[in-house]
Each structure stands twice: as C-alpha cells, then as structure tokens.
Amino acid sequence: MFRPEDYEQYQWYMYCLDADEELIKGFAEAMEIRISGEELKDYGDAWYNRREKDLFYLFRNEEKDRNAVIAVYFYAGVGDENDYCHVVVRCRKEDAPKVQQAFRRFVETAEDLYEDYNMDFVNYVNDPYKNWLRPYAEKYNLDIDVPEKPPEKKYCPEEYQQYQFELRTVDLQPELIKEIAEAMRIRYGEGDIKLHQDSLDRLQYNQTSFYLLRNRYVNPHAVIHVEFYRKEGRPKEFYAKLTIRCQNEDAEKIRQIIQEYFWKQGIVKKYRREPDFTNYIDHPKQNWLKKAIEKYQLDVKGIELKA
C-alpha cells in the first residue's frame, strides 16, 4: 500500500544538457535502481531527438518499490530554441539523504551549474497541484500511485483582470516578472530568468519572440505572457509587450507591484505617464492575449478565436 508519508519527492526544471547520464546514475545508485549501460546510452542520446517529439523516461526497481522512481520528461521549449526537461525523483524517506547528496555532488562538481539550481529539496509527494508525476502517470498510463487529479477550474471572465504594458526591453526586468508571478502563485526560478534572457537574445536573429508563464495545476487561466519584438522600420529598437491575466483577488497586489516598479525604475518619468490599469479581458480589438493565442497557437483557454 502506498503511503505518501514514507516518501520524499524532489523536482527540478533543467536544461536537457544538464540532466545527463551522470545525474541519473547518481540518483539510481542512491535508490538502489539498476540501469544498464544500454539504457543509459539511450537516455544520454534522448535530448538529440527532443524537437521531434516529447520524450519520457522512467527508472525504478520494481522488486524493491515500484513507487520509488526517477522520471525525466524532455520537451521542446515553447517558442524557444533551447530545450528543457523536468527531473523528478520520488524516493523512500530512508534514501532521501543519499539522493540529496547525489544532487549536491553533481551540481558542485560543475561550477557553471552551482548558481542555476536550488537545493531546497521541497517535498511535492502529496501536492495535488505541483506534483509532476500526477500528469505524467495520466499521460503515459504509468503503474504508480499519485495524488488524485484536482477538479478542473472553470474559466469565468468576470473573475479576472487583464493588464497590458508596452515597454522598451531594457525596462522590463525579470525582477518585475518574478514579483508578479509570486503574487499569482506561479513558481519563478533561475530557469525562468534564463528563459527571459534567451527569449530576448533571439531578437538578434528574429523579428519576435515570446514566453508564457502559468501554474497549470493552481489556475491554468491566470497567465503572464511576454512578447519581445523589433519596431517596424527601426531594427535596432527592441520592445516588449507584457500581458497579465490574473484573478480579481490578486489584482490589487499586482497593481501595487507594477506601480512601485514603474516609479522605482524611473519609467513614469521616462515615458511621461503612470501605468494604465485598463482591463482588456473582453476588449474586441486590443486584447493582446487573444492575438498571441492566434499567432503562436498557445494552449490558453477562455478566449474564443473569432475574427
């Protein structure tokens, strides 16, 4: 019988290249999971195929404990040339210190990784919203025990506010996105800061780039969308459109965050105006999120795509 209190579950959002065979081998040794050389080679080659399809790997010792697993989900970053993966380790309590040590050892032996990944070791084993194993068990029909799926949250426009701001890219810093994300209960870490910078870097070769932040399991309808673009006729001028669709209960806090940021960064003085908190959620022509959904084929619900 599966007892969540007997397990620890750690999760990391990583670049594919960082989640290599050595990391998996270290976890496997800590959990007494045998992985053959052929399996490791297949895993090590996996990220080369990442643009063709999503890839999922599951390692465990079924004889010892089918619920103690190492899971890795490779996927192509949305609108991003860099590729990412989710690494999940669910281990028995007695193996947790060895798993933690394996991750510390892996990160500390690579100097360029030391600042990239947290070592807080938050336990997600019984979290119905943030437990990544739950959607993977459903998608891949895995024979493992996971928290029950939470009821799907229905989208009601009257429960949301949608704010939109156009800024020069230099004026839209990750520190603002981080504060907004935290107010909306969207986790924001080093990987997201990299995503911001990588998306901005792509403007050197592309007309536009974007990224989308949300917490699908808390509220898939509350999102932060950032689109970077070049001004038409001014190829060296880079701008950003920031769109925030938040629940009404979070709106006041988000307005306060933006107001303070605009004054602190001198944006009010530079643009000669205070932030405009018009709600664009039902605007027929100026809803940037609707346009982004159509342009980038985003999987965001609640907006009918009509001409």
PDB file of C-alpha atoms in Angstrom:
ATOM      1  CA  MET A   1       0.000   0.000   0.000  1.00  0.00           C
ATOM      2  CA  PHE A   2       1.303   3.445  -0.971  1.00  0.00           C
ATOM      3  CA  ARG A   3       1.800   5.780   2.000  1.00  0.00           C
ATOM      4  CA  PRO A   4       2.902   9.297   0.898  1.00  0.00           C
ATOM      5  CA  GLU A   5       4.413   9.943   4.333  1.00  0.00           C
ATOM      6  CA  ASP A   6       7.014   7.252   3.577  1.00  0.00           C
ATOM      7  CA  TYR A   7       8.411   9.187   0.585  1.00  0.00           C
ATOM      8  CA  GLU A   8      10.159  12.370  -0.481  1.00  0.00           C
ATOM      9  CA  GLN A   9       9.655  13.807  -3.977  1.00  0.00           C
ATOM     10  CA  TYR A  10      12.050  16.371  -5.440  1.00  0.00           C
ATOM     11  CA  GLN A  11      11.573  18.195  -8.734  1.00  0.00           C
ATOM     12  CA  TRP A  12      13.853  20.308 -10.937  1.00  0.00           C
ATOM     13  CA  TYR A  13      13.279  22.304 -14.100  1.00  0.00           C
ATOM     14  CA  MET A  14      16.537  21.870 -16.042  1.00  0.00           C
ATOM     15  CA  TYR A  15      18.206  22.382 -19.387  1.00  0.00           C
ATOM     16  CA  CYS A  16      18.353  18.999 -21.170  1.00  0.00           C
ATOM     17  CA  LEU A  17      22.131  19.118 -21.397  1.00  0.00           C
ATOM     18  CA  ASP A  18      22.415  19.442 -17.618  1.00  0.00           C
ATOM     19  CA  ALA A  19      20.237  16.408 -16.875  1.00  0.00           C
ATOM     20  CA  ASP A  20      22.839  13.986 -18.227  1.00  0.00           C
ATOM     21  CA  GLU A  21      23.635  10.324 -17.566  1.00  0.00           C
ATOM     22  CA  GLU A  22      25.832  11.131 -14.560  1.00  0.00           C
ATOM     23  CA  LEU A  23      22.948  12.827 -12.761  1.00  0.00           C
ATOM     24  CA  ILE A  24      20.610   9.874 -13.364  1.00  0.00           C
ATOM     25  CA  LYS A  25      23.332   7.385 -12.416  1.00  0.00           C
ATOM     26  CA  GLY A  26      23.893   9.192  -9.107  1.00  0.00           C
ATOM     27  CA  PHE A  27      20.191   9.101  -8.239  1.00  0.00           C
ATOM     28  CA  ALA A  28      19.930   5.440  -9.245  1.00  0.00           C
ATOM     29  CA  GLU A  29      22.819   4.425  -7.014  1.00  0.00           C
ATOM     30  CA  ALA A  30      21.278   6.299  -4.080  1.00  0.00           C
ATOM     31  CA  MET A  31      17.959   4.464  -4.592  1.00  0.00           C
ATOM     32  CA  GLU A  32      19.419   1.035  -5.490  1.00  0.00           C
ATOM     33  CA  ILE A  33      17.987   1.164  -9.004  1.00  0.00           C
ATOM     34  CA  ARG A  34      19.938  -0.789 -11.600  1.00  0.00           C
ATOM     35  CA  ILE A  35      20.240   0.877 -15.008  1.00  0.00           C
ATOM     36  CA  SER A  36      22.048  -0.965 -17.796  1.00  0.00           C
ATOM     37  CA  GLY A  37      24.709   0.676 -19.936  1.00  0.00           C
ATOM     38  CA  GLU A  38      22.393   0.386 -22.931  1.00  0.00           C
ATOM     39  CA  GLU A  39      19.586   2.184 -21.066  1.00  0.00           C
ATOM     40  CA  LEU A  40      21.952   4.970 -20.005  1.00  0.00           C
ATOM     41  CA  LYS A  41      23.221   5.378 -23.572  1.00  0.00           C
ATOM     42  CA  ASP A  42      19.657   5.555 -24.884  1.00  0.00           C
ATOM     43  CA  TYR A  43      18.846   8.151 -22.233  1.00  0.00           C
ATOM     44  CA  GLY A  44      22.008  10.142 -22.994  1.00  0.00           C
ATOM     45  CA  ASP A  45      21.077  10.301 -26.680  1.00  0.00           C
ATOM     46  CA  ALA A  46      17.481  11.331 -25.939  1.00  0.00           C
ATOM     47  CA  TRP A  47      17.913  15.083 -25.998  1.00  0.00           C
ATOM     48  CA  TYR A  48      19.125  14.936 -29.617  1.00  0.00           C
ATOM     49  CA  ASN A  49      15.594  13.892 -30.617  1.00  0.00           C
ATOM     50  CA  ARG A  50      13.785  16.418 -28.481  1.00  0.00           C
ATOM     51  CA  ARG A  51      12.462  18.552 -31.364  1.00  0.00           C
ATOM     52  CA  GLU A  52      10.780  15.555 -32.987  1.00  0.00           C
ATOM     53  CA  LYS A  53       8.592  14.641 -30.029  1.00  0.00           C
ATOM     54  CA  ASP A  54       8.263  14.786 -26.272  1.00  0.00           C
ATOM     55  CA  LEU A  55      10.269  12.067 -24.545  1.00  0.00           C
ATOM     56  CA  PHE A  56       9.618  10.481 -21.172  1.00  0.00           C
ATOM     57  CA  TYR A  57      11.936   8.202 -19.184  1.00  0.00           C
ATOM     58  CA  LEU A  58      11.098   6.280 -16.011  1.00  0.00           C
ATOM     59  CA  PHE A  59      13.639   4.347 -13.937  1.00  0.00           C
ATOM     60  CA  ARG A  60      12.814   2.217 -10.875  1.00  0.00           C
ATOM     61  CA  ASN A  61      13.458  -1.036  -9.065  1.00  0.00           C
ATOM     62  CA  GLU A  62      10.086  -2.763  -9.253  1.00  0.00           C
ATOM     63  CA  GLU A  63      11.163  -5.596  -6.990  1.00  0.00           C
ATOM     64  CA  LYS A  64      12.137  -3.181  -4.225  1.00  0.00           C
ATOM     65  CA  ASP A  65       9.465  -0.483  -4.639  1.00  0.00           C
ATOM     66  CA  ARG A  66       7.515   0.386  -7.791  1.00  0.00           C
ATOM     67  CA  ASN A  67       6.605   3.810  -6.346  1.00  0.00           C
ATOM     68  CA  ALA A  68      10.219   4.927  -5.850  1.00  0.00           C
ATOM     69  CA  VAL A  69      11.073   6.352  -9.268  1.00  0.00           C
ATOM     70  CA  ILE A  70      13.325   8.630 -11.295  1.00  0.00           C
ATOM     71  CA  ALA A  71      11.317  10.352 -14.039  1.00  0.00           C
ATOM     72  CA  VAL A  72      12.568  12.698 -16.750  1.00  0.00           C
ATOM     73  CA  TYR A  73      10.319  14.477 -19.240  1.00  0.00           C
ATOM     74  CA  PHE A  74      12.058  16.121 -22.201  1.00  0.00           C
ATOM     75  CA  TYR A  75      10.173  18.726 -24.191  1.00  0.00           C
ATOM     76  CA  ALA A  76      10.915  21.481 -26.695  1.00  0.00           C
ATOM     77  CA  GLY A  77      10.677  24.879 -25.032  1.00  0.00           C
ATOM     78  CA  VAL A  78       7.635  26.793 -26.320  1.00  0.00           C
ATOM     79  CA  GLY A  79       8.931  29.344 -28.800  1.00  0.00           C
ATOM     80  CA  ASP A  80      12.441  28.632 -27.605  1.00  0.00           C
ATOM     81  CA  GLU A  81      15.421  27.109 -29.355  1.00  0.00           C
ATOM     82  CA  ASN A  82      16.722  25.880 -26.011  1.00  0.00           C
ATOM     83  CA  ASP A  83      15.189  22.686 -24.717  1.00  0.00           C
ATOM     84  CA  TYR A  84      14.192  21.799 -21.214  1.00  0.00           C
ATOM     85  CA  CYS A  85      13.216  18.872 -19.076  1.00  0.00           C
ATOM     86  CA  HIS A  86      11.537  18.066 -15.800  1.00  0.00           C
ATOM     87  CA  VAL A  87      13.512  15.822 -13.481  1.00  0.00           C
ATOM     88  CA  VAL A  88      11.512  14.126 -10.714  1.00  0.00           C
ATOM     89  CA  VAL A  89      12.899  11.860  -8.000  1.00  0.00           C
ATOM     90  CA  ARG A  90      10.477  10.145  -5.637  1.00  0.00           C
ATOM     91  CA  CYS A  91      12.427   8.123  -3.107  1.00  0.00           C
ATOM     92  CA  ARG A  92      11.800   6.404   0.188  1.00  0.00           C
ATOM     93  CA  LYS A  93      12.460   8.519   3.281  1.00  0.00           C
ATOM     94  CA  GLU A  94      15.495   6.466   4.224  1.00  0.00           C
ATOM     95  CA  ASP A  95      17.082   7.125   0.800  1.00  0.00           C
ATOM     96  CA  ALA A  96      16.385  10.873   0.817  1.00  0.00           C
ATOM     97  CA  PRO A  97      19.752  11.942   2.367  1.00  0.00           C
ATOM     98  CA  LYS A  98      21.627   9.931  -0.282  1.00  0.00           C
ATOM     99  CA  VAL A  99      19.517  11.429  -3.089  1.00  0.00           C
ATOM    100  CA  GLN A 100      20.146  14.945  -1.785  1.00  0.00           C
ATOM    101  CA  GLN A 101      23.857  14.241  -1.559  1.00  0.00           C
ATOM    102  CA  ALA A 102      23.889  12.895  -5.131  1.00  0.00           C
ATOM    103  CA  PHE A 103      22.317  16.104  -6.436  1.00  0.00           C
ATOM    104  CA  ARG A 104      24.631  18.352  -4.390  1.00  0.00           C
ATOM    105  CA  ARG A 105      27.652  16.425  -5.616  1.00  0.00           C
ATOM    106  CA  PHE A 106      26.509  16.674  -9.233  1.00  0.00           C
ATOM    107  CA  VAL A 107      25.894  20.433  -9.055  1.00  0.00           C
ATOM    108  CA  GLU A 108      29.021  21.269  -7.073  1.00  0.00           C
ATOM    109  CA  THR A 109      31.327  19.394  -9.463  1.00  0.00           C
ATOM    110  CA  ALA A 110      30.174  21.629 -12.330  1.00  0.00           C
ATOM    111  CA  GLU A 111      30.985  25.257 -11.490  1.00  0.00           C
ATOM    112  CA  ASP A 112      28.674  26.638 -14.168  1.00  0.00           C
ATOM    113  CA  LEU A 113      25.687  24.849 -12.584  1.00  0.00           C
ATOM    114  CA  TYR A 114      26.168  25.941  -8.975  1.00  0.00           C
ATOM    115  CA  GLU A 115      24.006  29.067  -9.239  1.00  0.00           C
ATOM    116  CA  ASP A 116      21.434  27.549 -11.602  1.00  0.00           C
ATOM    117  CA  TYR A 117      19.583  25.022  -9.465  1.00  0.00           C
ATOM    118  CA  ASN A 118      18.097  25.231  -5.991  1.00  0.00           C
ATOM    119  CA  MET A 119      18.928  22.720  -3.293  1.00  0.00           C
ATOM    120  CA  ASP A 120      15.932  23.419  -1.062  1.00  0.00           C
ATOM    121  CA  PHE A 121      14.592  19.870  -1.575  1.00  0.00           C
ATOM    122  CA  VAL A 122      10.916  20.762  -1.247  1.00  0.00           C
ATOM    123  CA  ASN A 123       8.782  17.613  -0.901  1.00  0.00           C
ATOM    124  CA  TYR A 124       5.984  17.514  -3.519  1.00  0.00           C
ATOM    125  CA  VAL A 125       4.895  13.928  -2.921  1.00  0.00           C
ATOM    126  CA  ASN A 126       1.398  14.776  -1.655  1.00  0.00           C
ATOM    127  CA  ASP A 127       0.782  18.022  -3.554  1.00  0.00           C
ATOM    128  CA  PRO A 128      -2.143  17.502  -5.990  1.00  0.00           C
ATOM    129  CA  TYR A 129      -1.298  20.652  -7.981  1.00  0.00           C
ATOM    130  CA  LYS A 130       2.505  20.778  -8.208  1.00  0.00           C
ATOM    131  CA  ASN A 131       3.258  17.042  -8.232  1.00  0.00           C
ATOM    132  CA  TRP A 132       4.626  16.496 -11.758  1.00  0.00           C
ATOM    133  CA  LEU A 133       4.234  12.721 -11.528  1.00  0.00           C
ATOM    134  CA  ARG A 134       0.465  13.025 -11.489  1.00  0.00           C
ATOM    135  CA  PRO A 135       0.040  14.364 -15.061  1.00  0.00           C
ATOM    136  CA  TYR A 136       2.771  12.015 -16.319  1.00  0.00           C
ATOM    137  CA  ALA A 137       1.033   8.997 -14.773  1.00  0.00           C
ATOM    138  CA  GLU A 138      -2.144  10.010 -16.598  1.00  0.00           C
ATOM    139  CA  LYS A 139      -0.455  10.803 -19.927  1.00  0.00           C
ATOM    140  CA  TYR A 140       1.728   7.676 -20.065  1.00  0.00           C
ATOM    141  CA  ASN A 141      -0.582   5.310 -18.133  1.00  0.00           C
ATOM    142  CA  LEU A 142       2.088   4.625 -15.513  1.00  0.00           C
ATOM    143  CA  ASP A 143       1.662   1.950 -12.867  1.00  0.00           C
ATOM    144  CA  ILE A 144       2.444   4.255  -9.931  1.00  0.00           C
ATOM    145  CA  ASP A 145       0.372   5.843  -7.178  1.00  0.00           C
ATOM    146  CA  VAL A 146      -0.112   9.621  -7.330  1.00  0.00           C
ATOM    147  CA  PRO A 147      -2.402  12.232  -5.709  1.00  0.00           C
ATOM    148  CA  GLU A 148      -5.887  12.441  -7.198  1.00  0.00           C
ATOM    149  CA  LYS A 149      -6.439  14.898 -10.022  1.00  0.00           C
ATOM    150  CA  PRO A 150      -7.920  18.163  -8.699  1.00  0.00           C
ATOM    151  CA  PRO A 151     -11.203  19.343 -10.234  1.00  0.00           C
ATOM    152  CA  GLU A 152     -10.738  21.427 -13.382  1.00  0.00           C
ATOM    153  CA  LYS A 153     -11.162  25.133 -12.761  1.00  0.00           C
ATOM    154  CA  LYS A 154     -13.827  26.673 -14.987  1.00  0.00           C
ATOM    155  CA  TYR A 155     -12.988  29.905 -16.784  1.00  0.00           C
ATOM    156  CA  CYS A 156     -15.260  32.866 -15.951  1.00  0.00           C
ATOM    157  CA  PRO A 157     -14.076  36.206 -17.454  1.00  0.00           C
ATOM    158  CA  GLU A 158     -15.678  38.231 -14.685  1.00  0.00           C
ATOM    159  CA  GLU A 159     -13.263  36.620 -12.190  1.00  0.00           C
ATOM    160  CA  TYR A 160     -10.177  38.060 -13.942  1.00  0.00           C
ATOM    161  CA  GLN A 161      -8.388  41.275 -14.791  1.00  0.00           C
ATOM    162  CA  GLN A 162      -6.081  41.623 -17.801  1.00  0.00           C
ATOM    163  CA  TYR A 163      -3.416  44.331 -17.765  1.00  0.00           C
ATOM    164  CA  GLN A 164      -1.175  45.209 -20.722  1.00  0.00           C
ATOM    165  CA  PHE A 165       2.026  47.270 -20.876  1.00  0.00           C
ATOM    166  CA  GLU A 166       4.394  48.132 -23.711  1.00  0.00           C
ATOM    167  CA  LEU A 167       7.970  48.922 -22.675  1.00  0.00           C
ATOM    168  CA  ARG A 168      11.457  49.003 -24.081  1.00  0.00           C
ATOM    169  CA  THR A 169      13.090  45.661 -23.322  1.00  0.00           C
ATOM    170  CA  VAL A 170      15.671  47.321 -21.085  1.00  0.00           C
ATOM    171  CA  ASP A 171      12.822  48.492 -18.829  1.00  0.00           C
ATOM    172  CA  LEU A 172      11.253  45.044 -18.413  1.00  0.00           C
ATOM    173  CA  GLN A 173      13.496  43.210 -15.956  1.00  0.00           C
ATOM    174  CA  PRO A 174      12.992  39.670 -14.570  1.00  0.00           C
ATOM    175  CA  GLU A 175      12.635  41.116 -11.061  1.00  0.00           C
ATOM    176  CA  LEU A 176       9.242  42.563 -12.063  1.00  0.00           C
ATOM    177  CA  ILE A 177       8.090  39.298 -13.664  1.00  0.00           C
ATOM    178  CA  LYS A 178       9.190  37.408 -10.552  1.00  0.00           C
ATOM    179  CA  GLU A 179       7.160  39.615  -8.201  1.00  0.00           C
ATOM    180  CA  ILE A 180       4.065  39.355 -10.402  1.00  0.00           C
ATOM    181  CA  ALA A 181       4.473  35.570 -10.727  1.00  0.00           C
ATOM    182  CA  GLU A 182       4.757  35.099  -6.986  1.00  0.00           C
ATOM    183  CA  ALA A 183       1.638  37.223  -6.425  1.00  0.00           C
ATOM    184  CA  MET A 184      -0.181  34.857  -8.824  1.00  0.00           C
ATOM    185  CA  ARG A 185       1.240  31.720  -7.131  1.00  0.00           C
ATOM    186  CA  ILE A 186       3.352  30.892 -10.188  1.00  0.00           C
ATOM    187  CA  ARG A 187       6.767  29.487  -9.267  1.00  0.00           C
ATOM    188  CA  TYR A 188       9.583  31.590 -10.705  1.00  0.00           C
ATOM    189  CA  GLY A 189      13.195  30.471 -10.502  1.00  0.00           C
ATOM    190  CA  GLU A 190      16.562  30.576 -12.203  1.00  0.00           C
ATOM    191  CA  GLY A 191      15.230  28.645 -15.187  1.00  0.00           C
ATOM    192  CA  ASP A 192      12.625  31.340 -15.804  1.00  0.00           C
ATOM    193  CA  ILE A 193      15.225  34.115 -15.632  1.00  0.00           C
ATOM    194  CA  LYS A 194      17.206  32.192 -18.272  1.00  0.00           C
ATOM    195  CA  LEU A 195      14.041  31.830 -20.347  1.00  0.00           C
ATOM    196  CA  HIS A 196      13.563  35.613 -20.243  1.00  0.00           C
ATOM    197  CA  GLN A 197      17.140  36.269 -21.368  1.00  0.00           C
ATOM    198  CA  ASP A 198      17.113  33.532 -24.009  1.00  0.00           C
ATOM    199  CA  SER A 199      13.886  34.922 -25.488  1.00  0.00           C
ATOM    200  CA  LEU A 200      15.409  38.393 -25.559  1.00  0.00           C
ATOM    201  CA  ASP A 201      18.592  37.089 -27.197  1.00  0.00           C
ATOM    202  CA  ARG A 202      16.564  35.595 -30.049  1.00  0.00           C
ATOM    203  CA  LEU A 203      15.686  39.106 -31.217  1.00  0.00           C
ATOM    204  CA  GLN A 204      19.204  39.270 -32.634  1.00  0.00           C
ATOM    205  CA  TYR A 205      18.010  36.861 -35.356  1.00  0.00           C
ATOM    206  CA  ASN A 206      14.186  37.036 -35.282  1.00  0.00           C
ATOM    207  CA  GLN A 207      11.505  39.688 -35.575  1.00  0.00           C
ATOM    208  CA  THR A 208       9.644  38.451 -32.477  1.00  0.00           C
ATOM    209  CA  SER A 209       9.972  36.010 -29.593  1.00  0.00           C
ATOM    210  CA  PHE A 210       7.838  35.217 -26.558  1.00  0.00           C
ATOM    211  CA  TYR A 211       7.312  33.118 -23.461  1.00  0.00           C
ATOM    212  CA  LEU A 212       4.353  32.192 -21.284  1.00  0.00           C
ATOM    213  CA  LEU A 213       4.243  31.607 -17.522  1.00  0.00           C
ATOM    214  CA  ARG A 214       1.465  29.964 -15.521  1.00  0.00           C
ATOM    215  CA  ASN A 215       0.742  27.291 -12.947  1.00  0.00           C
ATOM    216  CA  ARG A 216      -1.489  24.801 -14.754  1.00  0.00           C
ATOM    217  CA  TYR A 217      -2.429  22.986 -11.557  1.00  0.00           C
ATOM    218  CA  VAL A 218      -3.329  26.026  -9.450  1.00  0.00           C
ATOM    219  CA  ASN A 219      -5.069  28.001 -12.216  1.00  0.00           C
ATOM    220  CA  PRO A 220      -4.369  27.418 -15.927  1.00  0.00           C
ATOM    221  CA  HIS A 221      -6.272  30.576 -16.880  1.00  0.00           C
ATOM    222  CA  ALA A 222      -4.073  33.007 -14.918  1.00  0.00           C
ATOM    223  CA  VAL A 223      -1.062  33.715 -17.148  1.00  0.00           C
ATOM    224  CA  ILE A 224       1.851  36.055 -17.765  1.00  0.00           C
ATOM    225  CA  HIS A 225       2.724  36.491 -21.442  1.00  0.00           C
ATOM    226  CA  VAL A 226       5.819  38.373 -22.600  1.00  0.00           C
ATOM    227  CA  GLU A 227       6.385  39.142 -26.263  1.00  0.00           C
ATOM    228  CA  PHE A 228       9.599  40.769 -27.460  1.00  0.00           C
ATOM    229  CA  TYR A 229       9.679  42.423 -30.881  1.00  0.00           C
ATOM    230  CA  ARG A 230      11.556  44.844 -33.118  1.00  0.00           C
ATOM    231  CA  LYS A 231       9.954  48.170 -34.004  1.00  0.00           C
ATOM    232  CA  GLU A 232       8.948  48.224 -37.652  1.00  0.00           C
ATOM    233  CA  GLY A 233      11.387  50.384 -39.582  1.00  0.00           C
ATOM    234  CA  ARG A 234      13.684  50.565 -36.542  1.00  0.00           C
ATOM    235  CA  PRO A 235      15.533  47.221 -36.485  1.00  0.00           C
ATOM    236  CA  LYS A 236      17.781  48.175 -33.562  1.00  0.00           C
ATOM    237  CA  GLU A 237      14.927  49.192 -31.240  1.00  0.00           C
ATOM    238  CA  PHE A 238      13.645  46.287 -29.114  1.00  0.00           C
ATOM    239  CA  TYR A 239      10.319  46.434 -27.285  1.00  0.00           C
ATOM    240  CA  ALA A 240       8.276  44.169 -25.033  1.00  0.00           C
ATOM    241  CA  LYS A 241       4.550  43.634 -24.563  1.00  0.00           C
ATOM    242  CA  LEU A 242       3.710  42.403 -21.069  1.00  0.00           C
ATOM    243  CA  THR A 243       0.242  40.863 -20.657  1.00  0.00           C
ATOM    244  CA  ILE A 244      -1.017  39.759 -17.231  1.00  0.00           C
ATOM    245  CA  ARG A 245      -4.287  37.895 -16.798  1.00  0.00           C
ATOM    246  CA  CYS A 246      -4.836  37.495 -13.068  1.00  0.00           C
ATOM    247  CA  GLN A 247      -7.663  36.615 -10.711  1.00  0.00           C
ATOM    248  CA  ASN A 248      -9.560  39.521  -9.199  1.00  0.00           C
ATOM    249  CA  GLU A 249      -8.264  38.606  -5.747  1.00  0.00           C
ATOM    250  CA  ASP A 250      -4.665  39.161  -6.935  1.00  0.00           C
ATOM    251  CA  ALA A 251      -5.305  42.318  -8.969  1.00  0.00           C
ATOM    252  CA  GLU A 252      -4.735  44.885  -6.216  1.00  0.00           C
ATOM    253  CA  LYS A 253      -1.393  43.343  -5.216  1.00  0.00           C
ATOM    254  CA  ILE A 254      -0.258  43.237  -8.850  1.00  0.00           C
ATOM    255  CA  ARG A 255      -1.242  46.876  -9.418  1.00  0.00           C
ATOM    256  CA  GLN A 256       0.792  47.823  -6.360  1.00  0.00           C
ATOM    257  CA  ILE A 257       3.841  45.842  -7.615  1.00  0.00           C
ATOM    258  CA  ILE A 258       3.701  47.481 -11.046  1.00  0.00           C
ATOM    259  CA  GLN A 259       3.107  50.973  -9.653  1.00  0.00           C
ATOM    260  CA  GLU A 260       6.125  50.692  -7.332  1.00  0.00           C
ATOM    261  CA  TYR A 261       8.325  49.232 -10.080  1.00  0.00           C
ATOM    262  CA  PHE A 262       7.424  51.983 -12.580  1.00  0.00           C
ATOM    263  CA  TRP A 263       8.312  54.714 -10.085  1.00  0.00           C
ATOM    264  CA  LYS A 264      11.431  52.985  -8.719  1.00  0.00           C
ATOM    265  CA  GLN A 265      12.869  52.334 -12.209  1.00  0.00           C
ATOM    266  CA  GLY A 266      12.099  55.844 -13.438  1.00  0.00           C
ATOM    267  CA  ILE A 267       9.671  54.513 -16.051  1.00  0.00           C
ATOM    268  CA  VAL A 268       6.950  57.027 -15.146  1.00  0.00           C
ATOM    269  CA  LYS A 269       9.374  59.898 -15.754  1.00  0.00           C
ATOM    270  CA  LYS A 270      10.874  58.341 -18.901  1.00  0.00           C
ATOM    271  CA  TYR A 271       7.501  57.559 -20.551  1.00  0.00           C
ATOM    272  CA  ARG A 272       5.774  60.606 -19.041  1.00  0.00           C
ATOM    273  CA  ARG A 273       2.825  58.594 -17.799  1.00  0.00           C
ATOM    274  CA  GLU A 274       1.768  56.386 -14.924  1.00  0.00           C
ATOM    275  CA  PRO A 275       0.833  52.736 -15.572  1.00  0.00           C
ATOM    276  CA  ASP A 276      -2.593  52.281 -17.160  1.00  0.00           C
ATOM    277  CA  PHE A 277      -4.611  49.552 -15.440  1.00  0.00           C
ATOM    278  CA  THR A 278      -7.377  49.233 -18.027  1.00  0.00           C
ATOM    279  CA  ASN A 279      -8.931  45.765 -18.021  1.00  0.00           C
ATOM    280  CA  TYR A 280      -8.584  44.388 -21.581  1.00  0.00           C
ATOM    281  CA  ILE A 281     -10.042  40.950 -20.880  1.00  0.00           C
ATOM    282  CA  ASP A 282     -13.114  41.480 -23.074  1.00  0.00           C
ATOM    283  CA  HIS A 283     -11.726  44.126 -25.424  1.00  0.00           C
ATOM    284  CA  PRO A 284     -12.702  43.160 -29.003  1.00  0.00           C
ATOM    285  CA  LYS A 285      -9.607  44.589 -30.731  1.00  0.00           C
ATOM    286  CA  GLN A 286      -6.854  45.351 -28.207  1.00  0.00           C
ATOM    287  CA  ASN A 287      -6.704  42.044 -26.312  1.00  0.00           C
ATOM    288  CA  TRP A 288      -3.021  41.126 -26.752  1.00  0.00           C
ATOM    289  CA  LEU A 289      -3.500  37.692 -25.256  1.00  0.00           C
ATOM    290  CA  LYS A 290      -6.095  36.766 -27.874  1.00  0.00           C
ATOM    291  CA  LYS A 291      -3.713  37.898 -30.629  1.00  0.00           C
ATOM    292  CA  ALA A 292      -0.855  35.891 -29.099  1.00  0.00           C
ATOM    293  CA  ILE A 293      -3.041  32.770 -28.901  1.00  0.00           C
ATOM    294  CA  GLU A 294      -3.830  33.096 -32.601  1.00  0.00           C
ATOM    295  CA  LYS A 295      -0.272  33.962 -33.627  1.00  0.00           C
ATOM    296  CA  TYR A 296       1.605  31.381 -31.559  1.00  0.00           C
ATOM    297  CA  GLN A 297      -1.146  28.728 -31.177  1.00  0.00           C
ATOM    298  CA  LEU A 298      -0.991  28.932 -27.388  1.00  0.00           C
ATOM    299  CA  ASP A 299      -2.852  26.398 -25.283  1.00  0.00           C
ATOM    300  CA  VAL A 300      -4.716  29.013 -23.267  1.00  0.00           C
ATOM    301  CA  LYS A 301      -8.424  28.554 -22.601  1.00  0.00           C
ATOM    302  CA  GLY A 302     -11.176  31.062 -22.139  1.00  0.00           C
ATOM    303  CA  ILE A 303     -10.900  33.111 -25.320  1.00  0.00           C
ATOM    304  CA  GLU A 304     -12.959  32.354 -28.408  1.00  0.00           C
ATOM    305  CA  LEU A 305     -10.852  32.749 -31.537  1.00  0.00           C
ATOM    306  CA  LYS A 306     -13.193  34.752 -33.736  1.00  0.00           C
ATOM    307  CA  ALA A 307     -12.270  37.215 -36.445  1.00  0.00           C
TER     308      ALA A 307
END
